[in-house]
GROMACS .gro file of C-alpha atoms in nm:
model
  163
    1UNK     CA    1  -9.308  14.851  13.407
    2UNK     CA    2  -8.957  14.703  13.428
    3UNK     CA    3  -8.778  14.762  13.760
    4UNK     CA    4  -8.400  14.752  13.799
    5UNK     CA    5  -8.226  14.643  14.118
    6UNK     CA    6  -7.927  14.815  14.280
    7UNK     CA    7  -7.561  14.732  14.241
    8UNK     CA    8  -7.426  14.512  14.522
    9UNK     CA    9  -7.282  14.661  14.838
   10UNK     CA   10  -6.966  14.449  14.858
   11UNK     CA   11  -6.590  14.464  14.890
   12UNK     CA   12  -6.304  14.217  14.892
   13UNK     CA   13  -6.335  14.163  15.268
   14UNK     CA   14  -6.700  14.054  15.247
   15UNK     CA   15  -6.751  13.695  15.357
   16UNK     CA   16  -7.127  13.703  15.417
   17UNK     CA   17  -7.385  13.786  15.148
   18UNK     CA   18  -7.743  13.876  15.240
   19UNK     CA   19  -7.973  13.845  14.940
   20UNK     CA   20  -8.315  13.994  14.896
   21UNK     CA   21  -8.544  13.937  14.600
   22UNK     CA   22  -8.588  14.284  14.450
   23UNK     CA   23  -8.607  14.630  14.610
   24UNK     CA   24  -8.959  14.744  14.695
   25UNK     CA   25  -9.121  15.062  14.566
   26UNK     CA   26  -9.005  15.284  14.855
   27UNK     CA   27  -8.648  15.153  14.830
   28UNK     CA   28  -8.641  15.224  14.456
   29UNK     CA   29  -8.787  15.569  14.518
   30UNK     CA   30  -8.524  15.666  14.779
   31UNK     CA   31  -8.248  15.459  14.609
   32UNK     CA   32  -8.155  15.274  14.928
   33UNK     CA   33  -8.155  14.907  15.017
   34UNK     CA   34  -8.441  14.841  15.260
   35UNK     CA   35  -8.546  15.206  15.232
   36UNK     CA   36  -8.899  15.147  15.360
   37UNK     CA   37  -8.897  15.241  15.730
   38UNK     CA   38  -9.158  14.970  15.786
   39UNK     CA   39  -8.898  14.710  15.690
   40UNK     CA   40  -8.705  14.583  15.992
   41UNK     CA   41  -8.381  14.488  15.809
   42UNK     CA   42  -8.167  14.772  15.944
   43UNK     CA   43  -8.320  14.756  16.292
   44UNK     CA   44  -8.241  14.382  16.307
   45UNK     CA   45  -7.883  14.431  16.189
   46UNK     CA   46  -7.808  14.725  16.419
   47UNK     CA   47  -7.959  14.536  16.714
   48UNK     CA   48  -7.737  14.234  16.636
   49UNK     CA   49  -7.434  14.461  16.673
   50UNK     CA   50  -7.572  14.646  16.978
   51UNK     CA   51  -7.561  14.972  16.783
   52UNK     CA   52  -7.814  15.253  16.784
   53UNK     CA   53  -8.023  15.253  16.467
   54UNK     CA   54  -7.950  15.544  16.237
   55UNK     CA   55  -8.137  15.670  15.933
   56UNK     CA   56  -7.815  15.794  15.772
   57UNK     CA   57  -7.770  15.558  15.476
   58UNK     CA   58  -7.390  15.587  15.465
   59UNK     CA   59  -7.375  15.482  15.832
   60UNK     CA   60  -7.588  15.179  15.749
   61UNK     CA   61  -7.353  15.088  15.463
   62UNK     CA   62  -7.052  15.133  15.693
   63UNK     CA   63  -7.201  14.881  15.937
   64UNK     CA   64  -7.215  14.628  15.653
   65UNK     CA   65  -6.867  14.695  15.517
   66UNK     CA   66  -6.703  14.707  15.862
   67UNK     CA   67  -6.852  14.368  15.944
   68UNK     CA   68  -6.769  14.195  15.613
   69UNK     CA   69  -7.133  14.175  15.501
   70UNK     CA   70  -7.233  14.217  15.137
   71UNK     CA   71  -7.588  14.305  15.031
   72UNK     CA   72  -7.754  14.236  14.698
   73UNK     CA   73  -8.072  14.104  14.536
   74UNK     CA   74  -8.126  13.784  14.342
   75UNK     CA   75  -8.308  13.960  14.060
   76UNK     CA   76  -8.157  14.230  13.841
   77UNK     CA   77  -8.480  14.319  13.658
   78UNK     CA   78  -8.847  14.235  13.685
   79UNK     CA   79  -9.193  14.366  13.619
   80UNK     CA   80  -9.397  14.421  13.933
   81UNK     CA   81  -9.695  14.622  14.045
   82UNK     CA   82  -9.629  14.739  14.401
   83UNK     CA   83  -9.369  14.579  14.626
   84UNK     CA   84  -9.491  14.223  14.684
   85UNK     CA   85  -9.274  13.938  14.556
   86UNK     CA   86  -9.592  13.756  14.458
   87UNK     CA   87  -9.646  14.020  14.187
   88UNK     CA   88  -9.307  13.962  14.019
   89UNK     CA   89  -9.306  13.853  13.657
   90UNK     CA   90  -9.063  13.849  13.363
   91UNK     CA   91  -8.774  13.838  13.607
   92UNK     CA   92  -8.405  13.836  13.511
   93UNK     CA   93  -8.147  13.721  13.768
   94UNK     CA   94  -7.825  13.901  13.851
   95UNK     CA   95  -7.498  13.757  13.717
   96UNK     CA   96  -7.381  13.547  14.009
   97UNK     CA   97  -7.110  13.366  13.810
   98UNK     CA   98  -6.926  13.694  13.761
   99UNK     CA   99  -7.002  13.803  14.118
  100UNK     CA  100  -6.855  13.490  14.278
  101UNK     CA  101  -6.551  13.504  14.049
  102UNK     CA  102  -6.487  13.861  14.164
  103UNK     CA  103  -6.562  13.789  14.533
  104UNK     CA  104  -6.456  13.428  14.595
  105UNK     CA  105  -6.416  13.490  14.969
  106UNK     CA  106  -6.795  13.489  15.022
  107UNK     CA  107  -6.865  13.168  15.211
  108UNK     CA  108  -7.208  13.235  15.362
  109UNK     CA  109  -7.527  13.334  15.184
  110UNK     CA  110  -7.835  13.431  15.382
  111UNK     CA  111  -8.163  13.492  15.204
  112UNK     CA  112  -8.384  13.762  15.356
  113UNK     CA  113  -8.693  13.569  15.247
  114UNK     CA  114  -8.809  13.232  15.122
  115UNK     CA  115  -8.889  13.395  14.788
  116UNK     CA  116  -8.530  13.515  14.747
  117UNK     CA  117  -8.410  13.159  14.812
  118UNK     CA  118  -8.659  13.017  14.561
  119UNK     CA  119  -8.553  13.256  14.283
  120UNK     CA  120  -8.186  13.186  14.361
  121UNK     CA  121  -8.242  12.811  14.343
  122UNK     CA  122  -8.432  12.849  14.015
  123UNK     CA  123  -8.177  13.070  13.837
  124UNK     CA  124  -7.843  13.028  14.011
  125UNK     CA  125  -7.823  12.706  14.209
  126UNK     CA  126  -7.629  12.642  14.524
  127UNK     CA  127  -7.250  12.605  14.526
  128UNK     CA  128  -7.072  12.333  14.722
  129UNK     CA  129  -6.824  12.563  14.899
  130UNK     CA  130  -7.087  12.809  15.027
  131UNK     CA  131  -7.323  12.768  15.325
  132UNK     CA  132  -7.683  12.882  15.272
  133UNK     CA  133  -7.966  12.967  15.509
  134UNK     CA  134  -8.297  13.152  15.502
  135UNK     CA  135  -8.375  13.428  15.751
  136UNK     CA  136  -8.726  13.535  15.846
  137UNK     CA  137  -8.824  13.819  15.614
  138UNK     CA  138  -8.768  14.162  15.770
  139UNK     CA  139  -9.056  14.299  15.562
  140UNK     CA  140  -9.334  14.475  15.746
  141UNK     CA  141  -9.566  14.256  15.539
  142UNK     CA  142  -9.428  13.951  15.725
  143UNK     CA  143  -9.649  13.974  16.033
  144UNK     CA  144  -9.625  13.604  16.121
  145UNK     CA  145  -9.336  13.680  16.358
  146UNK     CA  146  -9.276  13.970  16.595
  147UNK     CA  147  -8.956  14.175  16.579
  148UNK     CA  148  -8.825  13.986  16.883
  149UNK     CA  149  -8.896  13.648  16.723
  150UNK     CA  150  -8.722  13.755  16.402
  151UNK     CA  151  -8.427  13.889  16.601
  152UNK     CA  152  -8.385  13.561  16.790
  153UNK     CA  153  -8.366  13.366  16.463
  154UNK     CA  154  -8.133  13.621  16.302
  155UNK     CA  155  -7.908  13.593  16.609
  156UNK     CA  156  -7.909  13.211  16.602
  157UNK     CA  157  -7.822  13.201  16.232
  158UNK     CA  158  -7.595  13.504  16.185
  159UNK     CA  159  -7.398  13.543  16.508
  160UNK     CA  160  -7.194  13.223  16.467
  161UNK     CA  161  -7.057  13.345  16.132
  162UNK     CA  162  -7.027  13.714  16.222
  163UNK     CA  163  -6.750  13.651  16.474
   0.00000   0.00000   0.00000
C-alpha cells in the first residue's frame, strides 16, 4: 500500500532542516511528525531547549517554528509494510528543488537517520551552500545508543547552529 508523507513544517525564518525518511505507521495514524511515543525525537528536542516535554502537537510545532527549525521527510511516497525503513520500496522523493527555491535561507540539514541521508544522497544530492550532518536516529528501534548518548550527540551537532 502506498504511503504519503506530510507537508513540511517550515516558514521563511527556518534556517535548519531536520529530515526523516518517511513517517512511521503510528505517525501516519495520528497525523503527527514523530507521533509514536516510543520515538525520542520530541524528548531530545525539548531537552535541548531545557523545556518540559508536552504531548500537545501545536506546542511541539511552536518549539520548531520559534527556533527556526523546519521538519520534513526525504520521501513523499513509498510502499512499506510496518514502519521500518528497511521495508521501503517504490519510493518517490519530495521536490527539494522547489523547496530550496522557496526557502533559500535553510543553511543546515540534519538527517534523523543514516537511511534518510542515504535516500537524500540518492535522489537529491548535496548542495554546496548547505552544511549536512547525520544525527543518531531517535527511533525506539535504534537501541544501539541510550537516550543520554543520543542527547550528547544531538547537543554537539545542533547546539552550535541553534544559537
